[in-house]
Coordinates of C-alpha atoms and ligand atoms in Angstrom, one line a residue:
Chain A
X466 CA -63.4 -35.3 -142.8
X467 CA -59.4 -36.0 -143.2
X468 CA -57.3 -33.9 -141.0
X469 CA -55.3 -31.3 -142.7
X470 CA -52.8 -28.5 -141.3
X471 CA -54.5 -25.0 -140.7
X472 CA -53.3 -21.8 -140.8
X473 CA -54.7 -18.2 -141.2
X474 CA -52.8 -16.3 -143.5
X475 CA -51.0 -12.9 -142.4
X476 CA -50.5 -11.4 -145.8
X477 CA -51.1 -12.2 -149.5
X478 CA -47.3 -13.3 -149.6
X479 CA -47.8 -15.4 -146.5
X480 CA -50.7 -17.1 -147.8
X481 CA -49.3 -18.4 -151.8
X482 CA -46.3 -19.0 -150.0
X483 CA -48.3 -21.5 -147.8
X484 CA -49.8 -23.2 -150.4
X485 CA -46.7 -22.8 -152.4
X486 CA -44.4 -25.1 -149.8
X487 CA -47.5 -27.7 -148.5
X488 CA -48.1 -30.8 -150.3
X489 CA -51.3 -29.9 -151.2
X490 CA -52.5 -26.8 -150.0
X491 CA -55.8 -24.8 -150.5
X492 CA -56.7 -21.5 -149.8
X493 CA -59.8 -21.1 -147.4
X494 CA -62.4 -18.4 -148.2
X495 CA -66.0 -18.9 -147.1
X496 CA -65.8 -22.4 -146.9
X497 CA -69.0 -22.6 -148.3
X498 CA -67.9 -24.7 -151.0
X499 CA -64.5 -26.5 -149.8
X500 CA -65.7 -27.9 -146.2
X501 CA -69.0 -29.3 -148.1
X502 CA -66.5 -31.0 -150.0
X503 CA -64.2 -31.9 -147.0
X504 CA -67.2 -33.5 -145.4
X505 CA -67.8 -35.5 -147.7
X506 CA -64.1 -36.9 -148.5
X507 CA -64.1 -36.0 -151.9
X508 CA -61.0 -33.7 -151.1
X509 CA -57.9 -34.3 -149.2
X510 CA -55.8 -31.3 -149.0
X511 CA -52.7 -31.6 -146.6
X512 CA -52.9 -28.1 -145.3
X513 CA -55.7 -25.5 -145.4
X514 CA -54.6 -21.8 -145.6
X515 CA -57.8 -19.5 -144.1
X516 CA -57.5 -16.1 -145.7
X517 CA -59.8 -14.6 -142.9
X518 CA -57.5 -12.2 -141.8
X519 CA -56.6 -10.6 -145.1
X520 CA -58.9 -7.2 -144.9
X521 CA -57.0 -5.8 -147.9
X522 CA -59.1 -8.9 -150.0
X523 CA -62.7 -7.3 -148.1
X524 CA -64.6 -3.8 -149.6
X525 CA -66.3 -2.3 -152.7
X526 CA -65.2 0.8 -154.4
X527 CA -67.1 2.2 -157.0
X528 CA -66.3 5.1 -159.6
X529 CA -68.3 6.3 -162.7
X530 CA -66.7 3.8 -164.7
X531 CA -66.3 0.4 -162.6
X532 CA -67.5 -1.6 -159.5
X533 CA -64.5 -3.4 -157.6
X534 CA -64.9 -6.0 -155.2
X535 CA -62.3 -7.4 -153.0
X536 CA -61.9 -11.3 -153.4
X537 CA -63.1 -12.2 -149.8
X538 CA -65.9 -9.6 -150.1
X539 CA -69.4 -12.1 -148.7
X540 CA -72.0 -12.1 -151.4
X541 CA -74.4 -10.4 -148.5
X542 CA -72.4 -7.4 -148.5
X543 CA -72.2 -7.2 -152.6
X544 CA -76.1 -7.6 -152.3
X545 CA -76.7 -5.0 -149.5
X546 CA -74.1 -2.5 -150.7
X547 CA -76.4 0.6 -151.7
X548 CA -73.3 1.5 -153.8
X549 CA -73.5 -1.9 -156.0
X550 CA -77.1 -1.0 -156.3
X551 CA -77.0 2.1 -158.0
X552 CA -74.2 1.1 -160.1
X553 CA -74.8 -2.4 -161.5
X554 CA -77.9 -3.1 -159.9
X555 CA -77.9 -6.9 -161.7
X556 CA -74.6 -7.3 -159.9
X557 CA -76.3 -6.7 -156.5
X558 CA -79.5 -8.8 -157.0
X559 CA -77.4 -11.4 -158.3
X560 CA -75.1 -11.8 -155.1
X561 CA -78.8 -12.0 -153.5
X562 CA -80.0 -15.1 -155.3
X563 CA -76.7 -17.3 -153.9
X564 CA -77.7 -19.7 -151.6
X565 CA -79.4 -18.8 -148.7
X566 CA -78.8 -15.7 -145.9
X567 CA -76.6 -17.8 -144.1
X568 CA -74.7 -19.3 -147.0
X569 CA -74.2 -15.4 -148.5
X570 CA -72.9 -14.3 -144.8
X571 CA -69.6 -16.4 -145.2
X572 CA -69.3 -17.1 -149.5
X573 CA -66.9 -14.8 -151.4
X574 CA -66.7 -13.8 -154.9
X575 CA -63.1 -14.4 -154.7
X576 CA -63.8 -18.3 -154.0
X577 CA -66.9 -18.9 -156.1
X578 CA -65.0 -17.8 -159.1
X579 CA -62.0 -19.8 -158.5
X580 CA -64.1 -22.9 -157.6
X581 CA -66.1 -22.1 -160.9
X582 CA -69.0 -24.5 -159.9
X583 CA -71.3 -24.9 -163.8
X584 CA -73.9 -23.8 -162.0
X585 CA -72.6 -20.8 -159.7
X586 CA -73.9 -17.7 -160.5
X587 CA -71.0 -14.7 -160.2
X588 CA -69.2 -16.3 -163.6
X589 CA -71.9 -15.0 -165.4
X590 CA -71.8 -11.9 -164.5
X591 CA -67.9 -11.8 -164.8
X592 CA -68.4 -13.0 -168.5
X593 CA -71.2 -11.2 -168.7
X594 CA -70.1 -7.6 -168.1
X595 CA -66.6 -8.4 -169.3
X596 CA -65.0 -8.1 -165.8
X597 CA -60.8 -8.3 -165.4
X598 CA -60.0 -10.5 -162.5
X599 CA -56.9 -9.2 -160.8
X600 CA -54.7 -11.9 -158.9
X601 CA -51.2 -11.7 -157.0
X602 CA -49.4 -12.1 -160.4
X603 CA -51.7 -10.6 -163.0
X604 CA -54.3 -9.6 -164.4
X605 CA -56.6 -12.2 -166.2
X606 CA -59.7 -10.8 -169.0
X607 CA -62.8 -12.6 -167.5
X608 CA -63.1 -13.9 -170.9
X609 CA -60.1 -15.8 -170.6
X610 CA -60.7 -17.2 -166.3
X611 CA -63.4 -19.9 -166.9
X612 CA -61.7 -22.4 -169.0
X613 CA -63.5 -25.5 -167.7
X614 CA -65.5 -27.4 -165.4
X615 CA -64.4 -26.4 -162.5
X616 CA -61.0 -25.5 -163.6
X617 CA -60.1 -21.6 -164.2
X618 CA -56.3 -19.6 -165.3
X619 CA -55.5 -20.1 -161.9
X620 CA -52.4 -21.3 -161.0
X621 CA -52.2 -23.6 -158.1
X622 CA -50.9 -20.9 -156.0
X623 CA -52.2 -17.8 -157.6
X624 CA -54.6 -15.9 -155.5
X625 CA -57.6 -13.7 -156.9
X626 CA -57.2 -10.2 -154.9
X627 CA -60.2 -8.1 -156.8
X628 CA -62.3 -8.4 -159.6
X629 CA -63.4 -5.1 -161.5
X630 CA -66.4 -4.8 -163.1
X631 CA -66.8 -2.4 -165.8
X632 CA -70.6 -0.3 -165.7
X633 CA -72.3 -0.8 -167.9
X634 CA -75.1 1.1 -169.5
X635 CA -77.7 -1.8 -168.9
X636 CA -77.7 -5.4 -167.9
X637 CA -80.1 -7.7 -166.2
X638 CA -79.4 -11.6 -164.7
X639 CA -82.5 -13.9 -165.0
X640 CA -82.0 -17.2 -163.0
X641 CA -83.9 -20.6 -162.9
X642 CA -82.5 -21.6 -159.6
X643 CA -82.7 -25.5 -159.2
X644 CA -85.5 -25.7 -156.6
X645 CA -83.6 -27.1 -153.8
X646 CA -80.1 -26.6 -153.9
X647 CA -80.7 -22.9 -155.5
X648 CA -77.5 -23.4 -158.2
X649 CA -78.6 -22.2 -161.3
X650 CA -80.3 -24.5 -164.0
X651 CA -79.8 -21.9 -166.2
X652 CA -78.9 -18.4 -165.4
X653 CA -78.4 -16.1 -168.6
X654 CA -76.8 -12.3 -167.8
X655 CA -76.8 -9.9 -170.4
X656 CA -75.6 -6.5 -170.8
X657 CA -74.9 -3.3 -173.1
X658 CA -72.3 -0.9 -172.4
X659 CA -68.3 -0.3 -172.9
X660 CA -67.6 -3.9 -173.3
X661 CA -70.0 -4.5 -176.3
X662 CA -73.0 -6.9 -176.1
X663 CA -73.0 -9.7 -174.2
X664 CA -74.9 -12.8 -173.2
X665 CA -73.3 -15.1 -170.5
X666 CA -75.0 -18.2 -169.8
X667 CA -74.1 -20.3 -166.5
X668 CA -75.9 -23.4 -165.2
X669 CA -76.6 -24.7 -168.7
X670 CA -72.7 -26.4 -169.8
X671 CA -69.2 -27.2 -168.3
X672 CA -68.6 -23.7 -167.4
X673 CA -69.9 -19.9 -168.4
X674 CA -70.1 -19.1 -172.3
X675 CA -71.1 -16.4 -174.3
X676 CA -74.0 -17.0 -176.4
X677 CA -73.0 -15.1 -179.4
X678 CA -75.9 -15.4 -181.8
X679 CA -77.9 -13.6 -179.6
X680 CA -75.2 -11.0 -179.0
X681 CA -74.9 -10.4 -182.5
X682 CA -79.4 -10.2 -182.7
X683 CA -78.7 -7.6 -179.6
X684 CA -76.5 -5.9 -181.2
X685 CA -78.8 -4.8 -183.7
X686 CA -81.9 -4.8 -181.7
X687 CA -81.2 -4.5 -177.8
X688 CA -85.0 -5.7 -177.5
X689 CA -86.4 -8.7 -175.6
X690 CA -88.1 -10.0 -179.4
X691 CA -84.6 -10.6 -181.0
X692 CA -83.7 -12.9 -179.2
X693 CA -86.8 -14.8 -178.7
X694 CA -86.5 -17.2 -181.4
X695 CA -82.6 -18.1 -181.0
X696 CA -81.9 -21.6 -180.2
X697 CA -79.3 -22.6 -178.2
X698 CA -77.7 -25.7 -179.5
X699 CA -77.8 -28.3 -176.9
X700 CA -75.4 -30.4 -178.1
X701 CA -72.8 -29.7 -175.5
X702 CA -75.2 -29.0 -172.7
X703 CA -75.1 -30.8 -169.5
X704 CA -77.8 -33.6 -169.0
X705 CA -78.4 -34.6 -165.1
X706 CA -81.7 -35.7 -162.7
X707 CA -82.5 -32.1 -162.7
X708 CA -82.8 -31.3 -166.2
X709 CA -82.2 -32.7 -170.0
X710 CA -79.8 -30.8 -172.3
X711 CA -82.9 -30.3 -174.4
X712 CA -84.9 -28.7 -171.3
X713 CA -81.9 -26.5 -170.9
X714 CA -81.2 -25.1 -174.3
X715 CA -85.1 -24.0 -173.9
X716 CA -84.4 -22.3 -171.0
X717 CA -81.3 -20.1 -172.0
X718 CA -84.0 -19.0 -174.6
X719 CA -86.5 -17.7 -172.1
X720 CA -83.8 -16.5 -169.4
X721 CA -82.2 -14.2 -172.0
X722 CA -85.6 -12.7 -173.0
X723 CA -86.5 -12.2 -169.9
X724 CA -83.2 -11.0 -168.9
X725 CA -83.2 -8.2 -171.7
X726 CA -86.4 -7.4 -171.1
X727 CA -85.4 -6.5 -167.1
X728 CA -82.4 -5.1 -168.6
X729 CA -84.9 -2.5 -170.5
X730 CA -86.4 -1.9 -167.4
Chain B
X887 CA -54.7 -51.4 -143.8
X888 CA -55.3 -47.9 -143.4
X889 CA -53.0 -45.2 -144.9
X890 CA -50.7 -42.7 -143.4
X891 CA -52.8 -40.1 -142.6
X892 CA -54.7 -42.3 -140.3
X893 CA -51.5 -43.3 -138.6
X894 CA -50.4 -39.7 -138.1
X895 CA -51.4 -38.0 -134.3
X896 CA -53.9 -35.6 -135.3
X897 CA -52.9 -32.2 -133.7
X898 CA -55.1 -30.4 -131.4
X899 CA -54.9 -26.8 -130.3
X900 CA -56.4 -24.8 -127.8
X901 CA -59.5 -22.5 -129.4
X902 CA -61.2 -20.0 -127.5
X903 CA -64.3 -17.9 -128.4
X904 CA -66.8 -15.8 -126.5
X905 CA -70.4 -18.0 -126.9
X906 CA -73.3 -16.6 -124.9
X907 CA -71.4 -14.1 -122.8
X908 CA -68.5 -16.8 -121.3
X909 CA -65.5 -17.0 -122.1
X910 CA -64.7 -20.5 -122.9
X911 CA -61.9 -22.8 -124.6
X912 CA -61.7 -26.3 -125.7
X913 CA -58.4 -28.4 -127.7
X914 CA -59.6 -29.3 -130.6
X915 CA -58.5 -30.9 -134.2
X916 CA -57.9 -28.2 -137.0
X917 CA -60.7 -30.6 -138.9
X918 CA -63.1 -29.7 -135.6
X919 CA -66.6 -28.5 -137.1
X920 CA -67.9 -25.6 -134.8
X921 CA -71.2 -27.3 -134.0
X922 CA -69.1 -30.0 -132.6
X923 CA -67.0 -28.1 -130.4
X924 CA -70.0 -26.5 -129.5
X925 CA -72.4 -30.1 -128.9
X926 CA -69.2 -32.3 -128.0
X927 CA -67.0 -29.7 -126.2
X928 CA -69.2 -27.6 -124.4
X929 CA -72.0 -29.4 -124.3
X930 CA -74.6 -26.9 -126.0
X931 CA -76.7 -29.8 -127.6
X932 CA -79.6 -26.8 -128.5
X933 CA -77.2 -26.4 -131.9
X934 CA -78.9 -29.4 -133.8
X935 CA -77.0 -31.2 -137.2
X936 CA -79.6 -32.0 -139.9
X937 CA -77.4 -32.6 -142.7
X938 CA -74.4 -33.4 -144.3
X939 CA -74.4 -31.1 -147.2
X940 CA -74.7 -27.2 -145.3
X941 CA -78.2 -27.5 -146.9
X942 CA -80.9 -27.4 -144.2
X943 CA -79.9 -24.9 -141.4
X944 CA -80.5 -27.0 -137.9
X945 CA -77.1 -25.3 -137.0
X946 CA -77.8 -21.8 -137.8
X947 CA -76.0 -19.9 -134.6
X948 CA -74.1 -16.3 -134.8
X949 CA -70.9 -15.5 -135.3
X950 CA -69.8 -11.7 -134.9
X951 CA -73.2 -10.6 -134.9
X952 CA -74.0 -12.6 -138.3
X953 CA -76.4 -15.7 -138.8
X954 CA -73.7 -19.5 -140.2
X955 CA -74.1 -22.1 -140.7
X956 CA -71.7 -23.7 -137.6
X957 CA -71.4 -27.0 -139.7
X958 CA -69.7 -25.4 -142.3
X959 CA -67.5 -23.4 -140.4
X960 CA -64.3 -24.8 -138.6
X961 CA -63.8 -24.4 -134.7
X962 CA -60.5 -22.6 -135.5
X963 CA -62.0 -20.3 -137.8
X964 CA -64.0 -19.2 -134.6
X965 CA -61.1 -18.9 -132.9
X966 CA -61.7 -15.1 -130.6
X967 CA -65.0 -14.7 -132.0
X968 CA -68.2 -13.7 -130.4
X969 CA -70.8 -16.3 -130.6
X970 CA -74.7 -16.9 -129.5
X971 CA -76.7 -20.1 -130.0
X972 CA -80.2 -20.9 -129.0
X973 CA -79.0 -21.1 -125.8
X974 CA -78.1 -17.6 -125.3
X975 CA -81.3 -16.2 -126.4
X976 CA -83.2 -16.0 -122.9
X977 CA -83.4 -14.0 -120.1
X978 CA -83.5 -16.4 -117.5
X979 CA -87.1 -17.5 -117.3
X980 CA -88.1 -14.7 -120.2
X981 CA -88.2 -16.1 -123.9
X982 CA -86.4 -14.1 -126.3
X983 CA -89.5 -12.5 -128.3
X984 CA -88.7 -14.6 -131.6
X985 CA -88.8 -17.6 -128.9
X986 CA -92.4 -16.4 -127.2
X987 CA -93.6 -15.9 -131.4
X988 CA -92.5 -19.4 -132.1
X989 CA -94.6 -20.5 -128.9
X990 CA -97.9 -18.4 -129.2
X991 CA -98.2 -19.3 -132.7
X992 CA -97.4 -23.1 -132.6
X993 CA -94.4 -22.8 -134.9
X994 CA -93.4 -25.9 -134.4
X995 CA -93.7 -29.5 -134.3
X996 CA -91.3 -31.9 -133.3
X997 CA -89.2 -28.9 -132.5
X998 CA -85.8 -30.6 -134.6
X999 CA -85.2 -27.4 -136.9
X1000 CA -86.3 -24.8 -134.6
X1001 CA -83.1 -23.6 -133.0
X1002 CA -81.9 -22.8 -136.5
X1003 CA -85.2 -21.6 -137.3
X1004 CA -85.6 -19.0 -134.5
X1005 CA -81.9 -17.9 -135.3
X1006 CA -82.2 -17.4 -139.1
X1007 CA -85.4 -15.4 -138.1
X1008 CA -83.5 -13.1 -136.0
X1009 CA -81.6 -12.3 -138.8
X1010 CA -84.6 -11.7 -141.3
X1011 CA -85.8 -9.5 -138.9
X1012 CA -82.3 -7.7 -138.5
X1013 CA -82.2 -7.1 -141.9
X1014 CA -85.5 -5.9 -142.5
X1015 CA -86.5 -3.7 -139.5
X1016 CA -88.0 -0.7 -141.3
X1017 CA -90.7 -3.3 -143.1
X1018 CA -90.7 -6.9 -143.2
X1019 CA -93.9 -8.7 -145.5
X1020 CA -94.7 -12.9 -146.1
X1021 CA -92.4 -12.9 -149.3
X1022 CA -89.2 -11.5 -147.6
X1023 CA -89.8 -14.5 -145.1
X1024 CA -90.6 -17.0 -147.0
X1025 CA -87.3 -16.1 -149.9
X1026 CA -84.8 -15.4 -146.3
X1027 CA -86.3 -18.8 -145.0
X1028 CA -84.8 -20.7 -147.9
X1029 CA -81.6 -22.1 -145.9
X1030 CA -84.1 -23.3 -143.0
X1031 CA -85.5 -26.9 -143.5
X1032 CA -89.1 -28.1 -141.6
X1033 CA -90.1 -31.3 -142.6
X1034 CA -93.3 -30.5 -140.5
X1035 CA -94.7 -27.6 -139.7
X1036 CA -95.4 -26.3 -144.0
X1037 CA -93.3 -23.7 -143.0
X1038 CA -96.6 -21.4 -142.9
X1039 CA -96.7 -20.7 -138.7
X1040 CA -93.3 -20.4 -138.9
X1041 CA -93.9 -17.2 -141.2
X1042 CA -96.8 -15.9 -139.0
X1043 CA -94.1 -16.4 -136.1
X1044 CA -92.1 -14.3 -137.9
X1045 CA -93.9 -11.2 -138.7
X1046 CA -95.4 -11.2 -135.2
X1047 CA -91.8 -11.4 -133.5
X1048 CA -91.1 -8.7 -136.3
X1049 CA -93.9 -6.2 -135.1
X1050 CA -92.6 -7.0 -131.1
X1051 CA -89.1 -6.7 -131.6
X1052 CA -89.3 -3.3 -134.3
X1053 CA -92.3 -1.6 -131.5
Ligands
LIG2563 C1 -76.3 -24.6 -149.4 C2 -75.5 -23.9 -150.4 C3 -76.1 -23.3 -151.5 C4 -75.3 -22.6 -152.5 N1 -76.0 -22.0 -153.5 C5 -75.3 -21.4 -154.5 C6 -75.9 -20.7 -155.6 O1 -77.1 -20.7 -155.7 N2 -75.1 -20.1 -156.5 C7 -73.8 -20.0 -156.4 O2 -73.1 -19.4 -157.2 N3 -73.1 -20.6 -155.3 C8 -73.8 -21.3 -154.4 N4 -73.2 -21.8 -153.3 C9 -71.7 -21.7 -153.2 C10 -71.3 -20.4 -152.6 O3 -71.6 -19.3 -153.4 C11 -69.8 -20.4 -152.2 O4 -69.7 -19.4 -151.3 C12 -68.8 -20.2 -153.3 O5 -69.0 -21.0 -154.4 C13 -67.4 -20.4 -152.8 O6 -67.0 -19.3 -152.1 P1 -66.3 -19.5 -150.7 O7 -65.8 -18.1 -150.4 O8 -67.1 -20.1 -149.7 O9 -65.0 -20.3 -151.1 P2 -64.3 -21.6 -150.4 O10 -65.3 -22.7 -150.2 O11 -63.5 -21.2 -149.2 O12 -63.3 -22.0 -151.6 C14 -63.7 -22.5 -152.8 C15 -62.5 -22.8 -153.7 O13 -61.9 -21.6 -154.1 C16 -60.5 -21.4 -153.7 N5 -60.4 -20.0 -153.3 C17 -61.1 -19.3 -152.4 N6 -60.7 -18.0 -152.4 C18 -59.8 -17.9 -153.4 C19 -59.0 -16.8 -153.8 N7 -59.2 -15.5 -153.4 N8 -58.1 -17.0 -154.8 C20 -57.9 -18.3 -155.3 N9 -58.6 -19.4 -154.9 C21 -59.5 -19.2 -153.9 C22 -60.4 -22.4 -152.6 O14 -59.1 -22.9 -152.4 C23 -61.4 -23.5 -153.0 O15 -60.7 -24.4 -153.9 C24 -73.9 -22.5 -152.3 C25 -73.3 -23.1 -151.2 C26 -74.0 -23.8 -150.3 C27 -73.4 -24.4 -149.1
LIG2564 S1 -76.5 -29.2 -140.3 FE1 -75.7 -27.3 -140.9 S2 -76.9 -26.9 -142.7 FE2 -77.6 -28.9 -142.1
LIG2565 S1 -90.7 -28.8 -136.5 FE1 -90.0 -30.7 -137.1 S2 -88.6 -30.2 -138.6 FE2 -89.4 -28.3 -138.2

């Protein structure tokens, strides 16, 4: 790893501030994706601000209408929050099919959606449930976050503090975790509820889309069947030694009907 | 030859943390991993390093009373906190009972993975006191890597250190 300057943030302020003034300065969540990437060189930021201390960025808060979660809240605590559960119960059993115990203890939601990894998981469920992410400048639709691969609205110095999630009336999130790394091949999270029908597919191209055929079938038919025989185009899907484009379009297919029929519970 | 940043002094600073019980401190870089403060610094070698990509779990230690991964965690960011590795887990000549489970049920092999291994299961059993069954294991397991045992005495360990720690 290349050194860097470290420093643990005191406020908000403090930390964009930080990044604002250093050469090339990174915010520090979880770690679990940046120090992967220190280790292995493939990043060289000057100075690393840790936002560790910022407790405002940590809790849930759920009303009748919405599920918040602080930016620096750890996937483990979305998962185990009995609170989560009740309200968006795919939201909770998502943060529990991250990684691994140890890798949920530390990860955010705050840093895995401004890393925006193709195959992460929470995007979909941003995009899926039509979530607003909430940063120190504004607010950004979740529609309008993932613009890329890896690459979000985020400006370099822009910090998500929250992300609110509206509840909905139903929603499920199927995943066909990649065996050993446990990123999503495909992960397809659907919902009903005040944000319309939707269909988010992660894992499968550069970033999160919505898969609107099958929204508009949904629409009409919130039933596992009408979406069965929708193929995704896999023009634009991602090829790699895990799986083909081909493989991939197949399995946005089965994750959705499976995910609608969960959803249906 | 080489570039800037390799001519630069690298700073160190003094980091102190509270692992099994002692109060200790080391000076360290800010690029420091924790399992090398903790192997280099201290000399608690029980921590092992089994990857490079915070995949297989030979490091697993706690940190404020949660399982991490101490590869993928710098030693500043453990700066004041309260830590327990393998080493910790004993009462002088008594095993910790996830320890005496790995033991009686021959849980391991060439013993590499097992410090991480006994500390992730600490935490499955934390987290599953009321009832613990094979499947939670074996889906909790997932950030652990054997490349000898097949994992399956490691489970049985498991749910026996589970029944002697919940009794
Ligand atoms: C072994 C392993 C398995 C994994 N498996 C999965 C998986 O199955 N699914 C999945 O989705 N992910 C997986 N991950 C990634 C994990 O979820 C990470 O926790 C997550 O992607 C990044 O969150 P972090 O808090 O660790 O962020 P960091 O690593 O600290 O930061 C990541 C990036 O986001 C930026 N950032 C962090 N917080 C903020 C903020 N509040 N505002 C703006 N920018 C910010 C940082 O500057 C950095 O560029 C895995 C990781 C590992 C090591
Ligand atoms: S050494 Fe830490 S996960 Fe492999
Ligand atoms: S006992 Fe050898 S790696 Fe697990």
């Amino acid at each position: 790893m290349y050194d860097f300057n470290y420093k643990r943030a005191s406020s908000v302020d403090d930390a964009t501030a930080s990044v604002a003034e250093a050469d090339e300065g990174k915010f520090v969540a979880g770690g679990m994706t940046l120090l992967p990437t220190l280790k292995q060189r493939l990043a060289q930021p000057s100075d690393l601000v840790d936002l560790a201390d910022l407790g405002d960025l940590v809790g849930i808060t759920v009303n009748d209408s919405t599920v918040t979660i602080g930016a620096m809240t750890p996937h483990a605590v979305v998962n185990a929050s009995a609170d989560v559960q009740k309200a968006i119960p795919a939201l909770a059993k998502l943060a529990g099919l991250i990684g691994d115990p140890m890798v949920r203890n530390r990860g955010t939601i705050g840093g895995s959606i401004s890393n925006n990894d193709p195959a992460a998981d929470y995007p979909s469920a941003v995009v899926g449930l039509g979530a607003t992410v909430h940063t120190n400048k504004r607010e950004i639709a979740g529609d309008d976050f993932f613009v890329g691969l890896f690459e979000t609205a985020l400006e370099e110095d822009e910090l998500v503090t929250k992300v609110v999630f509206p509840v909905p009336d139903k929603a499920a999130y199927m995943k066909f975790p990649n065996p050993a790394s446990r990123y999503a091949i495909v992960g397809t999270f659907v919902s009903q509820g005040p944000q319309g029908t939707r269909v988010a597919v992660t894992g499968a191209g550069s970033h999160v889309f919505r898969q609107s055929d099958m929204e508009a079938a949904l629409e009409a038919n919130f039933a596992s069947e009408a979406v069965e025989n929708i193929k995704q185009d896999d023009s634009d899907l991602n090829t790699d030694i895990h799986a083909s484009a081909e493989y991939r379009a197949h399995l946005v297919t089965i994750m959705a009907k499976r995910a609608v029929a969960e959803a249906n519970g | 030859m080489s570039g800037a940043k390799m001519e630069t002094p690298m700073t160190t600073t003094t980091v102190s943390m509270t692992v099994n019980g002692k109060q200790v401190s080391a000076d360290v870089e800010n690029r420091t991993l924790l399992v090398q403060y903790l192997r280099e610094s201290l000399g608690l070698t029980g921590t092992h390093v089994g990857c490079d990509t915070s995949q297989c779990g030979a490091c697993t230690i706690y940190v404020n009373g949660l399982p991490i991964k101490s590869c993928t965690m710098l030693a500043r960011q453990a700066d004041g906190a309260e830590v327990t590795t393998i080493e910790g887990l004993a009462d002088g000549d008594t095993l910790h009972p996830m320890q005496e489970a790995f033991r009686e049920n021959h849980a391991l092999q060439c013993g590499f993975c097992t410090p991480g291994m006994v500390m992730s299961a600490i935490g499955i059993v934390e987290r599953n006191k009321d009832s613990l069954d094979e499947k939670t294991v074996r889906h909790e397991l997932e950030g652990n890597f054997c490349r000898c045992t097949g994992y399956h005495n490691i489970v049985k360990a498991i749910l026996a250190a589970h029944k002697e720690m919940t009794a």
